[in-house]
mmCIF file of C-alpha atoms and ligand atoms in Angstrom:
data_model
loop_
_atom_site.group_PDB
_atom_site.id
_atom_site.type_symbol
_atom_site.label_atom_id
_atom_site.label_comp_id
_atom_site.label_asym_id
_atom_site.label_seq_id
_atom_site.Cartn_x
_atom_site.Cartn_y
_atom_site.Cartn_z
ATOM 1 C CA MET A 1 11.711 26.297 18.068
ATOM 2 C CA ARG A 2 8.800 26.249 16.428
ATOM 3 C CA GLU A 3 7.770 22.725 17.328
ATOM 4 C CA LYS A 4 9.130 23.707 20.664
ATOM 5 C CA LEU A 5 6.639 26.333 20.980
ATOM 6 C CA LEU A 6 3.846 25.129 18.651
ATOM 7 C CA LYS A 7 3.886 20.999 21.459
ATOM 8 C CA ILE A 8 3.612 23.345 24.507
ATOM 9 C CA LEU A 9 0.743 25.388 23.128
ATOM 10 C CA LEU A 10 -1.106 22.454 22.137
ATOM 11 C CA GLN A 11 -0.146 20.469 25.471
ATOM 12 C CA HIS A 12 -2.148 23.450 27.399
ATOM 13 C CA LYS A 13 -4.595 23.451 24.883
ATOM 14 C CA ASP A 14 -7.933 23.302 27.059
ATOM 15 C CA GLY A 15 -6.649 27.252 28.424
ATOM 16 C CA PHE A 16 -4.316 29.736 28.803
ATOM 17 C CA VAL A 17 -0.613 29.134 28.688
ATOM 18 C CA SER A 18 1.571 32.354 30.187
ATOM 19 C CA GLY A 19 4.256 34.117 28.463
ATOM 20 C CA GLU A 20 6.412 33.445 31.207
ATOM 21 C CA LYS A 21 5.912 30.243 31.265
ATOM 22 C CA ILE A 22 6.485 29.840 27.940
ATOM 23 C CA SER A 23 9.666 31.826 27.612
ATOM 24 C CA LEU A 24 10.836 30.060 30.687
ATOM 25 C CA GLU A 25 10.515 26.551 29.160
ATOM 26 C CA LEU A 26 12.322 28.049 25.014
ATOM 27 C CA GLY A 27 15.048 30.151 27.038
ATOM 28 C CA CYS A 28 14.273 33.660 25.333
ATOM 29 C CA SER A 29 12.204 37.174 25.630
ATOM 30 C CA ARG A 30 8.667 37.258 25.402
ATOM 31 C CA THR A 31 8.881 39.532 22.765
ATOM 32 C CA ALA A 32 10.194 36.351 21.147
ATOM 33 C CA VAL A 33 7.431 34.085 22.567
ATOM 34 C CA TRP A 34 5.791 36.316 21.230
ATOM 35 C CA LYS A 35 6.874 36.997 17.864
ATOM 36 C CA HIS A 36 7.195 33.038 17.065
ATOM 37 C CA ILE A 37 3.247 33.584 17.972
ATOM 38 C CA GLU A 38 3.021 36.274 15.316
ATOM 39 C CA GLU A 39 4.423 33.710 12.782
ATOM 40 C CA LEU A 40 2.177 30.974 13.733
ATOM 41 C CA ARG A 41 -0.861 33.558 13.214
ATOM 42 C CA LYS A 42 0.893 34.062 9.697
ATOM 43 C CA ASP A 43 0.760 30.431 8.764
ATOM 44 C CA GLY A 44 -3.130 29.600 9.788
ATOM 45 C CA TYR A 45 -2.533 29.322 13.433
ATOM 46 C CA GLU A 46 -5.500 30.627 14.987
ATOM 47 C CA VAL A 47 -3.529 31.445 18.762
ATOM 48 C CA ASP A 48 -5.636 33.015 21.293
ATOM 49 C CA SER A 49 -4.466 35.672 23.123
ATOM 50 C CA ALA A 50 -5.644 38.200 26.429
ATOM 51 C CA PRO A 51 -3.603 40.305 29.042
ATOM 52 C CA ARG A 52 -2.119 38.534 32.217
ATOM 53 C CA LYS A 53 -3.595 34.792 30.761
ATOM 54 C CA GLY A 54 -1.780 34.387 28.501
ATOM 55 C CA TYR A 55 -1.833 32.184 25.050
ATOM 56 C CA ARG A 56 -3.713 29.640 23.921
ATOM 57 C CA ILE A 57 -4.149 28.122 20.470
ATOM 58 C CA ILE A 58 -7.835 28.057 19.152
ATOM 59 C CA LYS A 59 -7.310 26.351 15.723
ATOM 60 C CA LYS A 60 -4.340 24.499 14.927
ATOM 61 C CA ALA A 61 -3.299 25.211 10.666
ATOM 62 C CA ASN A 62 -3.679 21.838 8.347
ATOM 63 C CA GLY A 63 0.057 21.588 7.353
ATOM 64 C CA ILE A 64 3.063 18.800 6.789
ATOM 65 C CA GLN A 65 5.673 21.090 7.392
ATOM 66 C CA SER A 66 8.399 19.026 8.761
ATOM 67 C CA HIS A 67 7.645 20.746 12.616
ATOM 68 C CA GLU A 68 4.330 19.907 12.224
ATOM 69 C CA VAL A 69 4.982 16.347 11.240
ATOM 70 C CA ASN A 70 7.638 15.964 13.808
ATOM 71 C CA ILE A 71 5.750 16.885 16.852
ATOM 72 C CA HIS A 72 3.541 13.106 16.286
ATOM 73 C CA LEU A 73 6.802 11.056 15.274
ATOM 74 C CA GLU A 74 7.882 8.648 17.791
ATOM 75 C CA THR A 75 10.151 6.910 14.941
ATOM 76 C CA GLU A 76 13.763 7.316 14.994
ATOM 77 C CA ARG A 77 14.871 8.054 11.485
ATOM 78 C CA ILE A 78 12.343 7.415 9.633
ATOM 79 C CA GLY A 79 11.519 10.598 8.641
ATOM 80 C CA ARG A 80 13.287 12.525 11.094
ATOM 81 C CA SER A 81 14.980 14.688 8.403
ATOM 82 C CA ILE A 82 12.551 15.764 6.066
ATOM 83 C CA SER A 83 12.296 18.077 2.641
ATOM 84 C CA TYR A 84 8.953 20.000 2.549
ATOM 85 C CA TYR A 85 7.568 21.648 -0.442
ATOM 86 C CA ASP A 86 4.794 23.653 -0.808
ATOM 87 C CA ALA A 87 4.853 23.257 -4.482
ATOM 88 C CA ILE A 88 6.906 20.596 -6.349
ATOM 89 C CA ASP A 89 6.433 19.103 -9.936
ATOM 90 C CA SER A 90 6.943 15.339 -8.415
ATOM 91 C CA THR A 91 7.549 15.024 -4.703
ATOM 92 C CA GLN A 92 9.800 11.050 -6.450
ATOM 93 C CA ILE A 93 12.063 13.465 -8.491
ATOM 94 C CA ILE A 94 13.565 15.316 -6.357
ATOM 95 C CA ALA A 95 14.091 12.163 -3.770
ATOM 96 C CA HIS A 96 15.963 10.775 -6.230
ATOM 97 C CA LYS A 97 17.781 13.438 -6.688
ATOM 98 C CA LEU A 98 19.295 13.242 -2.730
ATOM 99 C CA ALA A 99 18.614 10.395 -3.016
ATOM 100 C CA GLN A 100 21.846 9.809 -5.989
ATOM 101 C CA GLU A 101 23.680 12.550 -3.483
ATOM 102 C CA GLY A 102 24.289 10.858 -0.816
ATOM 103 C CA MET A 103 21.246 11.563 1.150
ATOM 104 C CA GLU A 104 20.205 8.359 4.356
ATOM 105 C CA GLU A 105 18.244 6.149 4.099
ATOM 106 C CA GLY A 106 14.843 7.385 6.704
ATOM 107 C CA HIS A 107 14.613 10.780 4.353
ATOM 108 C CA ILE A 108 11.828 11.869 3.029
ATOM 109 C CA VAL A 109 10.184 14.599 0.121
ATOM 110 C CA ILE A 110 6.695 15.880 1.163
ATOM 111 C CA ALA A 111 4.756 17.884 -0.696
ATOM 112 C CA ASN A 112 1.791 19.728 -0.427
ATOM 113 C CA GLU A 113 1.436 19.511 -4.272
ATOM 114 C CA GLN A 114 2.426 18.238 -6.832
ATOM 115 C CA THR A 115 2.007 19.467 -9.617
ATOM 116 C CA SER A 116 3.526 16.636 -12.256
ATOM 117 C CA GLY A 117 2.370 13.196 -9.486
ATOM 118 C CA ARG A 118 4.191 10.322 -11.574
ATOM 119 C CA GLY A 119 1.470 7.587 -10.918
ATOM 120 C CA ARG A 120 2.473 3.112 -11.920
ATOM 121 C CA LEU A 121 2.910 2.663 -15.125
ATOM 122 C CA GLY A 122 3.677 5.875 -17.372
ATOM 123 C CA ARG A 123 0.525 7.803 -15.642
ATOM 124 C CA SER A 124 -0.057 10.601 -13.515
ATOM 125 C CA TRP A 125 -1.001 11.278 -10.210
ATOM 126 C CA TYR A 126 -2.688 14.320 -9.314
ATOM 127 C CA SER A 127 -1.983 15.777 -5.500
ATOM 128 C CA LYS A 128 -4.320 19.045 -5.133
ATOM 129 C CA GLY A 129 -2.755 21.506 -2.949
ATOM 130 C CA GLY A 130 -4.382 21.496 0.725
ATOM 131 C CA THR A 131 -5.730 18.187 0.577
ATOM 132 C CA SER A 132 -3.579 15.404 0.190
ATOM 133 C CA ILE A 133 -0.726 13.822 1.271
ATOM 134 C CA SER A 134 1.704 13.250 -1.516
ATOM 135 C CA MET A 135 5.643 12.100 -0.296
ATOM 136 C CA SER A 136 8.291 9.771 -1.211
ATOM 137 C CA LEU A 137 10.054 8.243 1.627
ATOM 138 C CA ILE A 138 14.678 6.815 0.622
ATOM 139 C CA LEU A 139 15.252 3.699 2.315
ATOM 140 C CA ARG A 140 19.176 2.021 1.151
ATOM 141 C CA PRO A 141 18.260 -1.777 1.954
ATOM 142 C CA LYS A 142 20.298 -4.561 1.540
ATOM 143 C CA LEU A 143 18.864 -5.861 -0.569
ATOM 144 C CA SER A 144 18.328 -7.812 -4.157
ATOM 145 C CA PRO A 145 16.473 -5.810 -6.551
ATOM 146 C CA GLN A 146 14.777 -9.380 -6.641
ATOM 147 C CA GLN A 147 13.236 -7.953 -3.830
ATOM 148 C CA THR A 148 12.326 -4.557 -4.044
ATOM 149 C CA PRO A 149 8.568 -4.937 -4.928
ATOM 150 C CA GLN A 150 8.496 -6.396 -0.606
ATOM 151 C CA LEU A 151 8.755 -3.462 0.045
ATOM 152 C CA THR A 152 6.002 -2.828 -1.899
ATOM 153 C CA LEU A 153 3.767 -3.873 -0.506
ATOM 154 C CA LEU A 154 5.176 -3.551 3.009
ATOM 155 C CA SER A 155 4.803 0.433 2.483
ATOM 156 C CA ALA A 156 0.895 -1.177 1.354
ATOM 157 C CA VAL A 157 1.124 -2.561 4.946
ATOM 158 C CA ALA A 158 2.674 0.167 7.024
ATOM 159 C CA VAL A 159 -0.407 3.115 4.696
ATOM 160 C CA ILE A 160 -3.822 0.762 6.404
ATOM 161 C CA ARG A 161 -1.785 0.117 9.618
ATOM 162 C CA GLY A 162 -1.452 4.133 9.631
ATOM 163 C CA VAL A 163 -4.643 4.765 8.340
ATOM 164 C CA LYS A 164 -6.218 3.189 10.928
ATOM 165 C CA LYS A 165 -5.246 4.521 13.436
ATOM 166 C CA ILE A 166 -5.888 7.887 13.059
ATOM 167 C CA THR A 167 -9.315 7.400 11.111
ATOM 168 C CA GLY A 168 -10.895 3.859 12.601
ATOM 169 C CA ILE A 169 -11.291 2.608 8.808
ATOM 170 C CA ASP A 170 -9.935 -0.289 7.643
ATOM 171 C CA CYS A 171 -9.103 0.098 4.269
ATOM 172 C CA GLU A 172 -8.329 -3.049 1.290
ATOM 173 C CA ILE A 173 -5.261 -3.673 -0.955
ATOM 174 C CA LYS A 174 -5.366 -4.727 -4.593
ATOM 175 C CA TRP A 175 -2.985 -6.176 -5.729
ATOM 176 C CA PRO A 176 0.082 -4.870 -5.846
ATOM 177 C CA ASN A 177 0.210 -1.733 -4.106
ATOM 178 C CA ASP A 178 -3.126 0.459 -4.440
ATOM 179 C CA VAL A 179 -4.849 1.155 -1.225
ATOM 180 C CA LEU A 180 -9.023 0.935 -1.628
ATOM 181 C CA ILE A 181 -11.730 1.907 0.627
ATOM 182 C CA ASN A 182 -15.520 -0.004 -0.045
ATOM 183 C CA GLY A 183 -13.433 -0.346 -3.715
ATOM 184 C CA LYS A 184 -11.911 3.174 -4.850
ATOM 185 C CA LYS A 185 -8.558 4.062 -3.998
ATOM 186 C CA ILE A 186 -7.688 6.589 -1.545
ATOM 187 C CA VAL A 187 -3.765 5.809 -1.591
ATOM 188 C CA GLY A 188 -1.923 5.047 -4.309
ATOM 189 C CA ILE A 189 2.359 3.934 -4.144
ATOM 190 C CA LEU A 190 5.558 3.725 -6.346
ATOM 191 C CA THR A 191 8.493 1.872 -5.242
ATOM 192 C CA GLU A 192 11.153 2.801 -7.611
ATOM 193 C CA MET A 193 14.958 2.381 -7.045
ATOM 194 C CA GLN A 194 19.177 3.303 -8.690
ATOM 195 C CA SER A 195 20.244 -0.005 -8.892
ATOM 196 C CA ASP A 196 23.071 -2.231 -10.536
ATOM 197 C CA PRO A 197 21.861 -5.630 -11.954
ATOM 198 C CA ASP A 198 22.598 -7.378 -7.794
ATOM 199 C CA TYR A 199 22.980 -3.813 -6.156
ATOM 200 C CA VAL A 200 20.283 -0.981 -5.246
ATOM 201 C CA HIS A 201 21.820 2.473 -4.417
ATOM 202 C CA SER A 202 17.826 3.241 -2.550
ATOM 203 C CA VAL A 203 14.362 3.144 -3.227
ATOM 204 C CA ILE A 204 12.923 5.317 -3.082
ATOM 205 C CA ILE A 205 8.718 4.731 -2.162
ATOM 206 C CA GLY A 206 5.890 6.856 -2.912
ATOM 207 C CA ILE A 207 2.848 7.272 -1.241
ATOM 208 C CA GLY A 208 -0.335 9.801 -2.825
ATOM 209 C CA LEU A 209 -3.296 9.897 -0.282
ATOM 210 C CA ASN A 210 -6.508 11.162 -1.041
ATOM 211 C CA VAL A 211 -6.851 13.070 2.476
ATOM 212 C CA ASN A 212 -9.339 16.408 2.453
ATOM 213 C CA GLN A 213 -10.291 16.074 -0.411
ATOM 214 C CA GLN A 214 -14.321 16.625 -1.279
ATOM 215 C CA THR A 215 -15.657 14.021 -4.447
ATOM 216 C CA THR A 216 -16.313 17.778 -6.766
ATOM 217 C CA ASP A 217 -12.394 17.583 -5.711
ATOM 218 C CA PHE A 218 -10.842 14.997 -8.353
ATOM 219 C CA GLU A 219 -11.664 15.127 -11.327
ATOM 220 C CA PRO A 220 -14.635 13.900 -13.539
ATOM 221 C CA ASP A 221 -13.853 9.963 -15.052
ATOM 222 C CA ILE A 222 -12.023 10.047 -11.707
ATOM 223 C CA GLN A 223 -14.687 10.727 -8.899
ATOM 224 C CA ARG A 224 -16.178 7.105 -9.640
ATOM 225 C CA LEU A 225 -12.863 5.514 -9.296
ATOM 226 C CA ALA A 226 -11.757 7.837 -5.887
ATOM 227 C CA THR A 227 -12.736 8.703 -3.487
ATOM 228 C CA SER A 228 -10.906 10.442 0.693
ATOM 229 C CA LEU A 229 -10.605 9.627 3.843
ATOM 230 C CA SER A 230 -13.277 13.543 4.854
ATOM 231 C CA ILE A 231 -15.762 11.292 2.161
ATOM 232 C CA GLU A 232 -15.732 8.618 3.927
ATOM 233 C CA THR A 233 -15.023 9.730 7.322
ATOM 234 C CA GLY A 234 -17.420 13.316 7.185
ATOM 235 C CA GLN A 235 -14.671 14.425 8.825
ATOM 236 C CA GLN A 236 -11.082 16.669 8.612
ATOM 237 C CA ILE A 237 -8.551 14.939 9.297
ATOM 238 C CA GLU A 238 -4.902 16.373 10.098
ATOM 239 C CA ARG A 239 -2.438 15.452 7.187
ATOM 240 C CA SER A 240 0.655 15.886 9.922
ATOM 241 C CA ARG A 241 -0.691 13.224 12.667
ATOM 242 C CA LEU A 242 -0.988 10.712 9.305
ATOM 243 C CA ILE A 243 1.751 11.395 7.850
ATOM 244 C CA ALA A 244 3.709 10.592 10.822
ATOM 245 C CA ALA A 245 1.157 7.243 12.131
ATOM 246 C CA ILE A 246 2.492 6.334 8.451
ATOM 247 C CA LEU A 247 5.927 6.191 9.552
ATOM 248 C CA GLY A 248 6.310 4.790 12.762
ATOM 249 C CA GLU A 249 3.771 1.687 11.489
ATOM 250 C CA PHE A 250 6.803 1.734 8.273
ATOM 251 C CA GLU A 251 9.902 2.626 10.046
ATOM 252 C CA TRP A 252 8.994 -1.248 12.763
ATOM 253 C CA LEU A 253 7.443 -2.986 9.458
ATOM 254 C CA TYR A 254 10.310 -1.879 7.777
ATOM 255 C CA ASP A 255 13.763 -3.106 10.605
ATOM 256 C CA GLU A 256 10.959 -6.552 11.378
ATOM 257 C CA TYR A 257 11.209 -7.262 6.998
ATOM 258 C CA LEU A 258 15.358 -5.798 7.928
ATOM 259 C CA GLU A 259 15.473 -8.375 10.608
ATOM 260 C CA ASN A 260 13.831 -11.715 10.391
ATOM 261 C CA GLY A 261 12.368 -11.514 6.322
ATOM 262 C CA PHE A 262 9.626 -10.933 4.317
ATOM 263 C CA SER A 263 6.971 -13.327 5.960
ATOM 264 C CA MET A 264 5.161 -11.604 8.640
ATOM 265 C CA ILE A 265 4.955 -8.620 5.862
ATOM 266 C CA ARG A 266 3.286 -11.566 3.985
ATOM 267 C CA GLY A 267 0.874 -12.438 7.018
ATOM 268 C CA LEU A 268 -0.703 -8.928 7.251
ATOM 269 C CA TRP A 269 -0.429 -7.956 3.381
ATOM 270 C CA GLU A 270 -2.109 -10.907 2.883
ATOM 271 C CA ALA A 271 -4.652 -10.230 6.062
ATOM 272 C CA HIS A 272 -6.246 -7.447 3.359
ATOM 273 C CA ALA A 273 -5.731 -8.519 0.242
ATOM 274 C CA VAL A 274 -8.689 -8.269 -1.834
ATOM 275 C CA SER A 275 -7.913 -9.720 -4.804
ATOM 276 C CA VAL A 276 -6.293 -12.250 -3.310
ATOM 277 C CA GLY A 277 -7.959 -15.898 -3.208
ATOM 278 C CA THR A 278 -11.614 -14.726 -5.395
ATOM 279 C CA TYR A 279 -11.283 -13.974 -10.215
ATOM 280 C CA ILE A 280 -9.469 -11.439 -10.853
ATOM 281 C CA TYR A 281 -9.093 -9.962 -14.654
ATOM 282 C CA ALA A 282 -5.614 -8.831 -14.678
ATOM 283 C CA ARG A 283 -4.829 -6.664 -17.723
ATOM 284 C CA THR A 284 -1.405 -6.492 -18.460
ATOM 285 C CA PRO A 285 0.243 -4.354 -20.903
ATOM 286 C CA LYS A 286 0.354 -7.947 -23.620
ATOM 287 C CA GLN A 287 -2.274 -9.297 -23.087
ATOM 288 C CA VAL A 288 -5.568 -9.593 -19.908
ATOM 289 C CA ILE A 289 -5.926 -13.627 -18.187
ATOM 290 C CA TYR A 290 -9.217 -13.967 -16.249
ATOM 291 C CA GLY A 291 -8.600 -16.272 -13.964
ATOM 292 C CA TYR A 292 -7.906 -17.498 -9.481
ATOM 293 C CA ALA A 293 -5.614 -15.071 -7.864
ATOM 294 C CA GLN A 294 -3.731 -18.125 -5.646
ATOM 295 C CA GLY A 295 -1.951 -15.545 -3.914
ATOM 296 C CA ILE A 296 1.900 -13.573 -4.404
ATOM 297 C CA THR A 297 5.767 -15.695 -3.888
ATOM 298 C CA ASP A 298 8.127 -15.154 -2.078
ATOM 299 C CA GLU A 299 9.260 -11.977 -4.330
ATOM 300 C CA GLY A 300 5.972 -10.036 -4.445
ATOM 301 C CA VAL A 301 4.409 -11.794 -8.099
ATOM 302 C CA LEU A 302 1.351 -13.116 -7.849
ATOM 303 C CA LEU A 303 -0.213 -15.772 -8.983
ATOM 304 C CA VAL A 304 -3.174 -16.293 -11.487
ATOM 305 C CA GLN A 305 -4.319 -20.165 -12.629
ATOM 306 C CA ASP A 306 -6.509 -19.743 -16.061
ATOM 307 C CA GLU A 307 -9.888 -21.492 -16.469
ATOM 308 C CA GLN A 308 -6.788 -24.401 -18.735
ATOM 309 C CA GLY A 309 -4.439 -25.406 -15.293
ATOM 310 C CA THR A 310 -1.873 -22.453 -16.572
ATOM 311 C CA ILE A 311 -0.942 -20.608 -13.645
ATOM 312 C CA HIS A 312 0.506 -17.637 -15.007
ATOM 313 C CA HIS A 313 3.233 -15.691 -13.222
ATOM 314 C CA ILE A 314 1.807 -11.314 -12.795
ATOM 315 C CA TYR A 315 4.716 -8.910 -12.274
ATOM 316 C CA SER A 316 2.146 -5.858 -13.522
ATOM 317 C CA ALA A 317 -0.900 -5.257 -13.600
ATOM 318 C CA ASP A 318 -4.502 -3.337 -13.549
ATOM 319 C CA ILE A 319 -6.212 -5.841 -11.807
ATOM 320 C CA GLU A 320 -10.105 -6.351 -11.783
ATOM 321 C CA ILE A 321 -12.180 -8.388 -9.457
ATOM 322 C CA ALA A 322 -14.626 -10.081 -11.875
ATOM 323 C CA LYS A 323 -18.383 -10.816 -10.641
ATOM 324 C CA GLN A 324 -19.991 -13.324 -8.989
ATOM 325 C CA THR A 325 -22.071 -15.580 -10.945
HETATM 326 C C1 BTN B 401 -0.230 4.340 -8.580
HETATM 327 O O1 BTN B 401 -0.242 4.729 -10.212
HETATM 328 O O2 BTN B 401 -1.302 4.430 -8.240
HETATM 329 C C2 BTN B 401 0.725 5.533 -8.235
HETATM 330 C C3 BTN B 401 1.184 7.016 -7.288
HETATM 331 C C4 BTN B 401 1.893 7.398 -6.302
HETATM 332 C C5 BTN B 401 1.354 9.170 -6.668
HETATM 333 C C6 BTN B 401 2.638 9.268 -5.129
HETATM 334 S S1 BTN B 401 2.603 10.799 -4.779
HETATM 335 C C7 BTN B 401 4.504 11.085 -3.748
HETATM 336 C C8 BTN B 401 5.252 10.194 -4.977
HETATM 337 N N1 BTN B 401 5.494 11.474 -6.492
HETATM 338 C C9 BTN B 401 4.383 10.938 -7.173
HETATM 339 O O3 BTN B 401 5.617 11.669 -8.149
HETATM 340 N N2 BTN B 401 3.886 9.878 -7.695
HETATM 341 C C10 BTN B 401 3.852 9.354 -5.391
#
């Protein structure tokens, strides 16, 4: 009901829409309309009302509850069911639990704030309430465990395309899954799975996106490494629209991938990759490898040729792009 009411108000945002028209479209009494308007106001929406004119939405809350995402969502199954939390330890933990209980493919867990977000390589991920996007998507692809890193690369492409659609900004990808603007991190992606040795039960794609933070919202040691869409554009970005855009991009890329394989996704990924075709330092848990990043394999493994000509297969590492001398 609230989703429908919001849609009607947004469709008429340049003028008033009468209580009678809303009550007819919603199939409820005008008193019920008024009650729903009051609920929207409590949620942070500014709604003007005038006798004989009706209602007009003035300011939208920058929320990410399911009805707010649904308004913009154009997918068939990705994000069509949502679990929303105002504050939660980690959306990954909830998504894993739901997947174990049999939750269908396409379900997403969204949190306004994470108190103990998880990052790659055992690190933590800080998500300030009200400004960032923290979401975990449950997938059930018929893939071998070795193929699942391809979904990380696909996710990075989906995020980049969603960000471009909403903000016009071009982002870059640093292998395997950091999305950057001008060399500063804007998105982190964490792919985890529940699997047997040769069978994947589910893949959980966790996406953390810096949206409306200002520089001082980041910890001092992070400030030179991270940025947000708001810092880069000077504007407040509507998080629900951005989520819907990313999920829209994800759905068609995922369908293409399931039908025709990795090749197109690989091309799109490489077109945005700054860490390929250049000299890099790859810091793996065991050693630091310096060399020329040749590209990725079909499994998403990074190939680095060192100065002796040896080609290293990098499965997991932090990448630093070497300065040109
Ligand atoms: C990275 O280290 O770059 C990956 C960070 C992934 C963070 C996201 S936020 C949503 C989801 N929930 C988590 O706890 N982590 C991921």
